[in-house]
Coordinates of C-alpha atoms in Angstrom, one line a residue:
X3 CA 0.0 0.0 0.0
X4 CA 0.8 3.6 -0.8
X5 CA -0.4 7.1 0.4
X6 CA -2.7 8.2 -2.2
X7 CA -1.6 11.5 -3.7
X8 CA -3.8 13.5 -6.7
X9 CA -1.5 13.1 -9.7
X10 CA -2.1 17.0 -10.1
X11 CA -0.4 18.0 -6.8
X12 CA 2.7 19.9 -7.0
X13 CA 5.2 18.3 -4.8
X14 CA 6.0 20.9 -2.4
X15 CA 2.4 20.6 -1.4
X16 CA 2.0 16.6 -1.0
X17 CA 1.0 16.2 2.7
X18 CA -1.2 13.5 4.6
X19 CA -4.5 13.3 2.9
X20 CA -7.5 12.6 5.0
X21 CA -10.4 11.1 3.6
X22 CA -13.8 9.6 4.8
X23 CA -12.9 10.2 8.6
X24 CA -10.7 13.1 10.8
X25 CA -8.5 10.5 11.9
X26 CA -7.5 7.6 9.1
X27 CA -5.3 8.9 6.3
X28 CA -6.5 7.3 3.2
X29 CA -4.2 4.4 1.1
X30 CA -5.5 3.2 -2.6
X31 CA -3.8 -0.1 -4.6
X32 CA -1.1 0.5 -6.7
X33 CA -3.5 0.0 -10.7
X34 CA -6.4 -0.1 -8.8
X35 CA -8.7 2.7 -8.4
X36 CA -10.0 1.9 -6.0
X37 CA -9.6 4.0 -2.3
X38 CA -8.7 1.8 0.6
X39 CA -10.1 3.7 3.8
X40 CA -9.9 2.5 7.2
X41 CA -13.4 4.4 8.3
X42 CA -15.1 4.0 4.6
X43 CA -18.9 4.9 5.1
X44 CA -21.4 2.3 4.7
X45 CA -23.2 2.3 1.5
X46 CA -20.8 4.6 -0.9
X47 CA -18.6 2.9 -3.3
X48 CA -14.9 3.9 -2.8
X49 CA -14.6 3.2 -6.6
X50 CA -17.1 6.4 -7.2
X51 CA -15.9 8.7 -4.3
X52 CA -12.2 8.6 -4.5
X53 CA -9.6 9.3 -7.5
X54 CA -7.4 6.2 -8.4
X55 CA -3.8 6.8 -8.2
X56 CA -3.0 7.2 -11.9
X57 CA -6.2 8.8 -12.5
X58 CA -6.1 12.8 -13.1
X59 CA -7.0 14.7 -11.1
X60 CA -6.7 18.7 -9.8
X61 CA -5.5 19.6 -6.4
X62 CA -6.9 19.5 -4.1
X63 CA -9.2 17.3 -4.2
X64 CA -12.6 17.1 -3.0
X65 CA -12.0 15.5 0.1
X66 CA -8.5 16.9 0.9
X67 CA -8.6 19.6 3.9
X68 CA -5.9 21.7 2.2
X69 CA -6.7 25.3 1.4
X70 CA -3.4 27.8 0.9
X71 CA -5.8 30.8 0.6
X72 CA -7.8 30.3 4.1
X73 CA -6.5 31.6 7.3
X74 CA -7.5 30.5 10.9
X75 CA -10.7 30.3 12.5
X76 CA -10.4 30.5 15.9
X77 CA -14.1 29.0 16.5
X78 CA -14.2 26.8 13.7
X79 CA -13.4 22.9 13.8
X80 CA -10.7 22.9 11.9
X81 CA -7.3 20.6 10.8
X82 CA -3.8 21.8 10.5
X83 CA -2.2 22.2 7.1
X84 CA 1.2 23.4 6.1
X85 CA 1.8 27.3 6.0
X86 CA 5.7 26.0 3.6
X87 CA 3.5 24.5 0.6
X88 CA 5.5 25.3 -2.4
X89 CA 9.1 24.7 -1.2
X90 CA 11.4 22.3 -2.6
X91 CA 10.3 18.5 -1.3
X92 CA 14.5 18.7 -0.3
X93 CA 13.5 21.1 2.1
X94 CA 13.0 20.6 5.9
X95 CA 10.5 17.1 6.4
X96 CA 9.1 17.0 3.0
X97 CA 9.0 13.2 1.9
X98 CA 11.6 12.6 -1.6
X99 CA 10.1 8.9 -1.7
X100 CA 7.3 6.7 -1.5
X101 CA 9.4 5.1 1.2
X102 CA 9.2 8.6 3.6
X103 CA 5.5 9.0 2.6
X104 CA 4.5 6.1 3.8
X105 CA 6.9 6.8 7.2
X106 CA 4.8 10.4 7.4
X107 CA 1.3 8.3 7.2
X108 CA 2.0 5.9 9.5
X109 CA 4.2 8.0 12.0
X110 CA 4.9 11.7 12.3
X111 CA 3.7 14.4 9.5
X112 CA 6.2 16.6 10.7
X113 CA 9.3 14.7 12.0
X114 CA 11.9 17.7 12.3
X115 CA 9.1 19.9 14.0
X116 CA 8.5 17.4 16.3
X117 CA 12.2 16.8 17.1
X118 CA 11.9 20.8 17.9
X119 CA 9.0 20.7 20.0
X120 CA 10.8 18.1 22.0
X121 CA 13.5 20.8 22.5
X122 CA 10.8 22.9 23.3
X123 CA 9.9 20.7 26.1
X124 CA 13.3 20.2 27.6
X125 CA 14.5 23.2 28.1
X126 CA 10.8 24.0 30.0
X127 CA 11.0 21.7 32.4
X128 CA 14.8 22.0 32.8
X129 CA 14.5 25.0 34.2
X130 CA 12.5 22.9 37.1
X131 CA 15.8 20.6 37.0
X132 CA 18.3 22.4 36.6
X133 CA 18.0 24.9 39.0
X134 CA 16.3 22.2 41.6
X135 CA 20.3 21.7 43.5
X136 CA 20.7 25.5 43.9
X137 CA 17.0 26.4 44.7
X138 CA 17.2 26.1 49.2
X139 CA 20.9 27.2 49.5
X140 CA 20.0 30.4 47.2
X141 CA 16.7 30.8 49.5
X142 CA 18.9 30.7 52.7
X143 CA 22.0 33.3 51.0
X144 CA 19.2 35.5 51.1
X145 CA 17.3 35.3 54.5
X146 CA 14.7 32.9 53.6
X147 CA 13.4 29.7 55.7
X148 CA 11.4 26.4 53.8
X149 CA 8.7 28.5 54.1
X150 CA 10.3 30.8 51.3
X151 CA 11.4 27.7 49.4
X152 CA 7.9 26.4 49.3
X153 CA 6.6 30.1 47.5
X154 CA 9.7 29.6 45.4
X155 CA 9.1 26.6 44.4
X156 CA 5.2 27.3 43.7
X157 CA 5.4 30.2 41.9
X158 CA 6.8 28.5 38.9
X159 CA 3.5 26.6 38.5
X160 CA 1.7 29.6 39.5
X161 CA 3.2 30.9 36.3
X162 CA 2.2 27.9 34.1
X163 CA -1.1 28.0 35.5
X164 CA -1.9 31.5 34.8
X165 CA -0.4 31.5 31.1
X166 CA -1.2 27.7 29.8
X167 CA -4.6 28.6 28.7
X168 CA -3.6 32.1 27.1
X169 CA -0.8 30.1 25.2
X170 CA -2.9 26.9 24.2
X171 CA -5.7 29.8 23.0
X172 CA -2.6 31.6 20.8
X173 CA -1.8 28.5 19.3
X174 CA -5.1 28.1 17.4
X175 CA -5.6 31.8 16.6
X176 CA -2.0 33.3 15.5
X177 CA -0.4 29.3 15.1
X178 CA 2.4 27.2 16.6
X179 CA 5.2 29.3 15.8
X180 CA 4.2 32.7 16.8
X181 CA 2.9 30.8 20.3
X182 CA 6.3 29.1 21.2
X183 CA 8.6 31.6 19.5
X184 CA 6.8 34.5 22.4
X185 CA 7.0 31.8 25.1
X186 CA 10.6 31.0 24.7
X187 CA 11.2 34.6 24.5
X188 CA 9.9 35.1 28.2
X189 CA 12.0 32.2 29.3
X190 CA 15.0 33.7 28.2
X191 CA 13.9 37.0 29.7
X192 CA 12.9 34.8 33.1
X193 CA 16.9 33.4 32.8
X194 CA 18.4 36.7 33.1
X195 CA 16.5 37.8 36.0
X196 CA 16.4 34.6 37.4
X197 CA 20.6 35.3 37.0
X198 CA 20.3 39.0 38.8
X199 CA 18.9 37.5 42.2
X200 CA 21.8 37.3 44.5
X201 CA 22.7 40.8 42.9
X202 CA 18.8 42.3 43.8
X203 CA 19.0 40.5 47.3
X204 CA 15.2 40.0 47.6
X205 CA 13.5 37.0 47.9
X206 CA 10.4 39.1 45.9
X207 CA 12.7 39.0 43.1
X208 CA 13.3 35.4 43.2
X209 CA 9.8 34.7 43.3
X210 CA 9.0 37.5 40.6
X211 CA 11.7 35.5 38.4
X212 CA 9.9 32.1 38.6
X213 CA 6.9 33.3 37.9
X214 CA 8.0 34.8 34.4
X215 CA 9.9 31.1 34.1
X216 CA 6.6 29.4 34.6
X217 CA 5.3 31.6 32.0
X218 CA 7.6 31.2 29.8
X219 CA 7.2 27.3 30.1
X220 CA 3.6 27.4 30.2
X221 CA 3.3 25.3 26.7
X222 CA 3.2 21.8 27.5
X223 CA -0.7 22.2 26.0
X224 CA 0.7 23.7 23.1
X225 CA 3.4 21.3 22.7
X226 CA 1.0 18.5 23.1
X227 CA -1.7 19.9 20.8
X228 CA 0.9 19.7 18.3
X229 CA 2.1 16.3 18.9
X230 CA -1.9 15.4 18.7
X231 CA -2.4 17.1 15.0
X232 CA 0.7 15.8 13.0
X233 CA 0.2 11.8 14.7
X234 CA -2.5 9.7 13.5
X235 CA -4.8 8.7 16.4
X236 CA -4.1 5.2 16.8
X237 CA -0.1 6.1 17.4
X238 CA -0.8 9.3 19.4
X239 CA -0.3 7.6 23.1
X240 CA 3.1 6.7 21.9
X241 CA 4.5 10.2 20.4
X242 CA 3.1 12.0 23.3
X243 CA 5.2 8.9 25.0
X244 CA 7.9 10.0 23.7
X245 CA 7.2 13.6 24.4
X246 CA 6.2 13.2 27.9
X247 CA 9.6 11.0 28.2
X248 CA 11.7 14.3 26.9
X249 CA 9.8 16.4 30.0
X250 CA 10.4 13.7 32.9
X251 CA 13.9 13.5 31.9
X252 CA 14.4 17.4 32.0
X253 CA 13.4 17.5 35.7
X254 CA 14.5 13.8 36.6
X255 CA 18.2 14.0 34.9
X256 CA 19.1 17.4 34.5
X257 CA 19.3 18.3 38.2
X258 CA 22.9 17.1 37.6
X259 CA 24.0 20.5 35.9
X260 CA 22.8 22.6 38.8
X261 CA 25.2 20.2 40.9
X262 CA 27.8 20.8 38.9
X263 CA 27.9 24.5 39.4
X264 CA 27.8 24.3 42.5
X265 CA 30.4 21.8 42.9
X266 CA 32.9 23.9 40.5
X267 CA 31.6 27.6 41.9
X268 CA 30.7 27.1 45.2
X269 CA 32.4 29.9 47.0
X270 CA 33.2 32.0 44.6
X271 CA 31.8 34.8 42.4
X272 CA 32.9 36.9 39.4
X273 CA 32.0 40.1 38.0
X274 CA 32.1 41.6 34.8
X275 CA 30.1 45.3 34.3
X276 CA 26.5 44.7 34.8
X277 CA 27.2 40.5 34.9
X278 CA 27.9 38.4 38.0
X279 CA 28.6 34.3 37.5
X280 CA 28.4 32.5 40.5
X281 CA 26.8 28.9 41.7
X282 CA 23.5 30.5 41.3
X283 CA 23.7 32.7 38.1
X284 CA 25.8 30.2 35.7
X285 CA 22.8 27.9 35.5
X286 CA 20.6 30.6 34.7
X287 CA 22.7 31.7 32.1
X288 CA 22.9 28.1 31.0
X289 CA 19.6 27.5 30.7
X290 CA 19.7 31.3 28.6
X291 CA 22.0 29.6 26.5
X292 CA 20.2 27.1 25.6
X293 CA 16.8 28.9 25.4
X294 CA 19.0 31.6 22.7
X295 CA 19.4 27.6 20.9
X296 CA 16.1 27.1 20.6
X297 CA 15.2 30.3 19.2
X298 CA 17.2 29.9 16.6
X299 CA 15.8 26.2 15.8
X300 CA 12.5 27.6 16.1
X301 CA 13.3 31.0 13.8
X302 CA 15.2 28.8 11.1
X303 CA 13.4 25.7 10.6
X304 CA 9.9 25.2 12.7
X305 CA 7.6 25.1 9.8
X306 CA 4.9 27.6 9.9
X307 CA 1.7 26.2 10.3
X308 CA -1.9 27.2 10.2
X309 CA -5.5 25.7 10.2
X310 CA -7.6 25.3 7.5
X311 CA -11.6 23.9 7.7
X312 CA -12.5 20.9 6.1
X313 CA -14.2 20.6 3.3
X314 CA -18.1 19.0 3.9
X315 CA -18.8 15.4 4.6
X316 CA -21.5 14.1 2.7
X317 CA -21.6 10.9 5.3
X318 CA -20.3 10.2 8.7
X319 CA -19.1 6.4 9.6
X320 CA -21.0 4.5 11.7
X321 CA -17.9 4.5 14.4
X322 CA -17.8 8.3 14.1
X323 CA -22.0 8.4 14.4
X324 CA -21.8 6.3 17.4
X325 CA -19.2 8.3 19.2
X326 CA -21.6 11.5 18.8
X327 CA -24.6 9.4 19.8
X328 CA -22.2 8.9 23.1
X329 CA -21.1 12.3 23.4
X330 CA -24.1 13.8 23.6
X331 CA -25.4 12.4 26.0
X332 CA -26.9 14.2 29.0
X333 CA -25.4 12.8 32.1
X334 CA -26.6 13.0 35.9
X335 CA -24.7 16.4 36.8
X336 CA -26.0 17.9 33.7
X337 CA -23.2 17.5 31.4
X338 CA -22.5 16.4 28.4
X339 CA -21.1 12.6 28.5
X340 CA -18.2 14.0 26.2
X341 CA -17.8 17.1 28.8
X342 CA -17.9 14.9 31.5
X343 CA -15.0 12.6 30.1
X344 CA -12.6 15.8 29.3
X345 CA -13.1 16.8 32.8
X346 CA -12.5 13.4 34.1
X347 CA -9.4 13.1 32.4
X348 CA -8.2 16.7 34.2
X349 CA -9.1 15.4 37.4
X350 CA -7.1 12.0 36.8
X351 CA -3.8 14.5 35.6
X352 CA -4.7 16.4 39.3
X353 CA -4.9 13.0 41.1
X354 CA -1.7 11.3 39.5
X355 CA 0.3 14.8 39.3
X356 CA -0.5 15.9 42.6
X357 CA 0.4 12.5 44.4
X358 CA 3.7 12.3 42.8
X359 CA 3.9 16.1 43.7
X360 CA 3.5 15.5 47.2
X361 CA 6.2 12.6 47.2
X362 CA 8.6 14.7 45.6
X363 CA 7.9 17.3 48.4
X364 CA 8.6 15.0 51.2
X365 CA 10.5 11.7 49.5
X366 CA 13.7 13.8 50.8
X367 CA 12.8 14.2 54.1
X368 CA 11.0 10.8 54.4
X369 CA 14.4 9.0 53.6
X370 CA 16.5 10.9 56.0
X371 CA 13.4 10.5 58.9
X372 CA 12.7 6.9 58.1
X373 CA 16.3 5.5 56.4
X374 CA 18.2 7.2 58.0
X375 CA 19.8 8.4 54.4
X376 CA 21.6 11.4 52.9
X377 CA 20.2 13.6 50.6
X378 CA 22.6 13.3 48.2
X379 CA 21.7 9.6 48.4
X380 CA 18.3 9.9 48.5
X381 CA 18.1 12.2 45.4
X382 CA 20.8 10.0 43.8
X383 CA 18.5 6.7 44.2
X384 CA 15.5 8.9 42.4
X385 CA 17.6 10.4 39.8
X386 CA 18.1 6.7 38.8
X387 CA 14.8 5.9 38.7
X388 CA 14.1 9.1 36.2
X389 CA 16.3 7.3 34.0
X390 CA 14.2 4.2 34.6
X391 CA 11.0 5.5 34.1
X392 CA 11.7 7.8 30.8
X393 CA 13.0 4.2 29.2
X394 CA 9.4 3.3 30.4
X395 CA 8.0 6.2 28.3
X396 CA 9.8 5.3 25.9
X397 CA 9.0 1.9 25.7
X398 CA 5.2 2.7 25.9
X399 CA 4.9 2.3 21.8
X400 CA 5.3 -1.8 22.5
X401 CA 3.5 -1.6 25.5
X402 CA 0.6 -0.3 23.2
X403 CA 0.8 -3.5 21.1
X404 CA -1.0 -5.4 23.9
X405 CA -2.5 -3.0 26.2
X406 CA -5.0 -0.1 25.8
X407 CA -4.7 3.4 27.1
X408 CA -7.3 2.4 30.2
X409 CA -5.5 -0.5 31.0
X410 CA -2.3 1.3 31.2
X411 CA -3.7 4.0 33.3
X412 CA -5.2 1.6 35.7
X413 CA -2.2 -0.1 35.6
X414 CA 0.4 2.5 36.0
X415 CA -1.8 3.9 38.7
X416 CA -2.0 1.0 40.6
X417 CA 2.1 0.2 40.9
X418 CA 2.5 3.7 41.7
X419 CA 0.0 3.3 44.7
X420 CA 1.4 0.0 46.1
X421 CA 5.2 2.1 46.4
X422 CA 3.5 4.7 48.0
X423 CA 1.2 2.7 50.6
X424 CA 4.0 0.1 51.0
X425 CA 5.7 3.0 53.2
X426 CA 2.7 3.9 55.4
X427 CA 3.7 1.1 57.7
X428 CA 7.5 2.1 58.7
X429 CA 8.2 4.1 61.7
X430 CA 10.9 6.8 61.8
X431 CA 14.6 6.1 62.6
X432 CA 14.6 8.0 65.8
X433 CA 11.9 5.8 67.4
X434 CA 14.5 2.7 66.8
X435 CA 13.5 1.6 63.3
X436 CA 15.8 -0.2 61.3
X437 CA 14.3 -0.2 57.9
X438 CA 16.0 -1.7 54.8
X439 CA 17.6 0.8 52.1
X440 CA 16.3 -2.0 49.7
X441 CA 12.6 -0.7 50.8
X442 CA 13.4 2.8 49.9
X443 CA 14.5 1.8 46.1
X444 CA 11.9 -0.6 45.5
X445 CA 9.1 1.8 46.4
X446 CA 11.1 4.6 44.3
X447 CA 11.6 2.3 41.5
X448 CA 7.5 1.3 41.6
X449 CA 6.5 5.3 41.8
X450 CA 9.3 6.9 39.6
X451 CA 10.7 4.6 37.4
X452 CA 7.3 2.3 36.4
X453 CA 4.0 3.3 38.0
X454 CA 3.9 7.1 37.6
X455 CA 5.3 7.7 34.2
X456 CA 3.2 4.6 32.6
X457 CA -0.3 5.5 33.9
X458 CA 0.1 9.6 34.0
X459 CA 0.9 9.5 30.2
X460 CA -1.4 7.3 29.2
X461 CA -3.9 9.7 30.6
X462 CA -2.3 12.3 28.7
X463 CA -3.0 10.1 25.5
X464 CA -6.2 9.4 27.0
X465 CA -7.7 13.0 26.9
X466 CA -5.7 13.8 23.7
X467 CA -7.9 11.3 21.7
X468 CA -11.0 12.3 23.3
X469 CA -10.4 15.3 22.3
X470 CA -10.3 14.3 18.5
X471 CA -9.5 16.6 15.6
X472 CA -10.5 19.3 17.1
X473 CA -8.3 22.4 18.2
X474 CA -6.7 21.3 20.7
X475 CA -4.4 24.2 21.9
X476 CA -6.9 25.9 24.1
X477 CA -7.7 22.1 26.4
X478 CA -4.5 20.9 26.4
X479 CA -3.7 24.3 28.0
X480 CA -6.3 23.3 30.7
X481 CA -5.0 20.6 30.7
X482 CA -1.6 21.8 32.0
X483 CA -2.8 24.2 33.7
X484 CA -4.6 21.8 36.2
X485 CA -1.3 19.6 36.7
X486 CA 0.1 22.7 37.8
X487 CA -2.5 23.7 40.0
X488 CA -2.4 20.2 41.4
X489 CA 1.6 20.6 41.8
X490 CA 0.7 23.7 43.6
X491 CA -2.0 22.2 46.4
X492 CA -1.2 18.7 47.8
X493 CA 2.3 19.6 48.4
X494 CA 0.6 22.5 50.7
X495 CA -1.8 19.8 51.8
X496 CA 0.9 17.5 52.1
X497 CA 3.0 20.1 54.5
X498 CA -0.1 20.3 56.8
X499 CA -0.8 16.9 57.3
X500 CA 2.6 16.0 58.0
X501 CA 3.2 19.1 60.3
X502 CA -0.1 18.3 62.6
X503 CA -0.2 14.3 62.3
X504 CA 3.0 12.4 60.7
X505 CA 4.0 11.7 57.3
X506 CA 3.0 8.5 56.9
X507 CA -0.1 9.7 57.4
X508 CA 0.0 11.6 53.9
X509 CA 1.2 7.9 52.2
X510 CA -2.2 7.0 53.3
X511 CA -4.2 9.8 51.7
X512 CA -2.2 9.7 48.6
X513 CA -3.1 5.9 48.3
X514 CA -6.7 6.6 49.1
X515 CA -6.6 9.2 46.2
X516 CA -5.2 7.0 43.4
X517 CA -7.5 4.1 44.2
X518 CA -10.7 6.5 44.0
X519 CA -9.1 7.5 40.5
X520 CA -8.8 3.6 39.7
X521 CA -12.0 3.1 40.7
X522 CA -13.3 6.1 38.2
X523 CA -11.0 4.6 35.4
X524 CA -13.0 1.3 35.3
X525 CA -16.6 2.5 35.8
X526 CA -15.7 4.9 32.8
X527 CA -14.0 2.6 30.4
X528 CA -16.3 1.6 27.9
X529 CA -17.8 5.1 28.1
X530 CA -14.2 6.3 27.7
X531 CA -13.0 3.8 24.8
X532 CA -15.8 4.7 22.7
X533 CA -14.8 8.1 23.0
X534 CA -11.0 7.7 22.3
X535 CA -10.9 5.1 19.2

């Protein structure tokens, strides 16, 4: 089989051509004419509807979605085309062979933009990473207490929470580039302050700082709308896989860097005019270094894209008639069924992201308390089992061979509540415990390096399909912005519980709140399947 292209298309122009369904690129027999779709509508002869592959033909045809003369719609339904058409095929993605077409069908429609967006991505939630090893000593330099470090810490989501919908919103009306080119901006512009703190001397300033750094990182919905229009559906929980691997190893991995400059600069500090470099500034002017990177990639050779609406369906599939059947539904609360399943979905990212926000709060202290380890040993042992768990993400593309997206979620939600409950139990070194170090990396390795990362993307997948083809930017950006949020309130709620009863106590709630979301999961499934395929 081959991708079907109209023999009249120039071949600057040749992209993915939908037809019959929103999701299902069309494929027709080498001397046949006839159209193999994978949604064909009952009743219609794909003989009649669809051109055969030597036929001829003009472009487009009538049931390709590209248009270089229309612009965006914010409020329309509409699918993403390429704002290059015309350039040489050598050019940046375009396909020189049947081979490549067939590779842009079946995989990515955009394979160097995607490798882009990934750099997007790092550097976004490096800045989490990177300047994790630096964050408390620069909070005590300047007359701060945990208290501090919590605000400090929090106002970097704060910042993604308050931008993520703005930016997803941007995305559909002024496009991808525009959107991430501004954002990346602000980042760098976040770097250089973040790089002026120890000269300011406020701890305002600090939190001023990660605020714009949220900001500027506030596109993970952007980043994942992308990922959503140039994948087919059926592939999409492994690309945003992959993605998703790209951001947990920016905050698992990179932490090292920050280490390392404080290691080399501890100490000491040099100035030069307006410019200080010291342990704290050198890794915000790394991470402006590599944001100044990106621009370029993004400036260079992120194609432009823009939306285009579809041309008319004369017929819907039964699959695609059944899913609106389901969707519109009108359920107990008053909602929509297909409502009810988007916001669902956000309260499963709140229940997975807020439970491994909490452990990431306290997993520190709870080792030092309970195993009587070291920091450094204790962030070592996780650091490890980031690098286990993004070769999980990455290895969710086989996992998808045999599981669906519900299973992995119930799944990867179900591990990651066993290694959190399995420490409940253990009492605290001081009171005469002698637990096992073994203990501590086995639950680690169950919440960081397998049951988190497994079930939390699969929800990301999850929502992405039930969102379809349409315009993703603005959910996705609600998407994020509840993970934030989440990231911002049971570490509080953590804090409290463990500050007026005992941590253990928090392993316990944490446990009770993934196995209420398991529990959702299952009851929803079918409704939730229907919705996704």
């Amino acid at each position: 089989r081959i991708p079907c292209w109209p023999a009249g298309a120039p071949r600057g122009n040749r992209h993915t051509i939908y037809g019959g369904s929103e999701e299902s690129p069309g494929w027709c027999r080498i001397g046949s004419s006839a159209m193999l779709n994978s949604e064909m509508d009952g009743g219609g002869s794909a003989e009649n509807d669809f051109p055969s592959v030597d036929a001829t033909s003009t472009f487009p045809p009538s049931h390709s979605t590209y248009d270089p003369t229309k612009v965006a719609d914010a409020d329309g339904y509409v699918q993403m085309e390429d704002g290059d058409a015309g350039r040489d095929p050598g050019d940046r993605g375009y396909a020189p062979s049947i081979a490549s077409s067939i590779m842009t069908a079946e995989g990515l429609a955009d394979r160097p933009g995607f490798l882009i967006i990934c750099a997007v991505v790092l550097i976004g939630d490096m800045n989490r990473g990177v300047l994790f090893p630096i964050m408390w000593p620069l909070v005590e330099e300047l007359g701060g207490n945990t208290v501090w470090l919590g605000y400090a810490v929090g106002a970097f989501s704060f910042g993604r929470i308050i931008a993520s919908p703005s930016l997803g919103k941007m995305s559909i009306e002024k496009g991808y580039s525009k959107t991430l080119v501004m954002s990346t901006s602000i980042m760098l512009i976040g770097c250089l302050m973040f790089a002026q703190v120890v000269r300011v001397q406020s701890l305002l300033f600090l939190l001023f700082s990660q605020i714009i750094l949220g900001i500027g990182s506030a596109t993970l919905g952007v980043t994942r709308a992308y990922v959503a229009e140039i994948t087919a559906t059926r592939q999409r929980t492994t690309y945003i896989a992959f993605l998703t691997a790209v951001q947990y190893g920016g905050f698992t991995v990179t932490p090292i860097f920050g280490a390392l400059f404080t290691y080399v600069l501890y100490g000491k500090s040099y100035e030069f005019g307006f410019l200080i470099f010291d342990q704290y500034s050198m890794a915000a002017y790394f991470m402006g270094m590599l944001c100044i990177g990106t621009l370029c990639l993004l400036l260079s050779c992120f194609q432009s894209r823009h939306r285009t609406k579809p041309g008319p369906k004369s017929k819907k599939s039964s699959r695609r008639l059944e899913q609106d059947e389901v969707a519109n539904r009108i359920t107990y609360c008053n909602l929509t069924v297909y409502n009810a399943a988007l916001l669902g979905c956000m309260l499963l990212n709140v229940s997975t992201k807020g439970s491994i926000g909490s452990f990431e709060t306290m997993g520190v202290s709870f080792a030092e308390t309970h195993f009587g380890l070291s920091p450094a040993l204790a962030g070592l042992i996780v650091s490890c089992n980031g690098v286990v768990g993004v070769c999980s993400l990455l290895g969710m593309g086989y996992l998808g061979r045999f599981l669906t997206d519900i299973q992995m979620i119930i799944g990867g939600i179900s591990v990651c509540a066993i290694g959190i409950i399995s420490f409940a139990p253990l009492t605290s070194v001081d009171m005469g415990a002698n637990n096992a170090t073994i203990h501590y990396i086995l639950g680690i390795f169950m919440i960081y390096g397998v049951g988190y990362p497994i079930g939390h993307t699969a929800v990301i997948g999850l929502f992405s399909k039930v969102v379809g083809r349409r315009p993703q930017g603005t959910l996705q950006g609600y998407f994020a912005s509840a993970g934030s949020l989440a990231r911002i309130l049971f570490p509080v709620m953590s804090g409290y519980i463990a500050h007026y009863d005992d941590i253990t106590t928090v392993f316990v709630v944490l446990f009770i709140n993934l196995l209420i979301s398991n529990i959702f999961v299952a009851m929803s499934s079918k409704t939730l399947t229907t919705l996704s395929i």
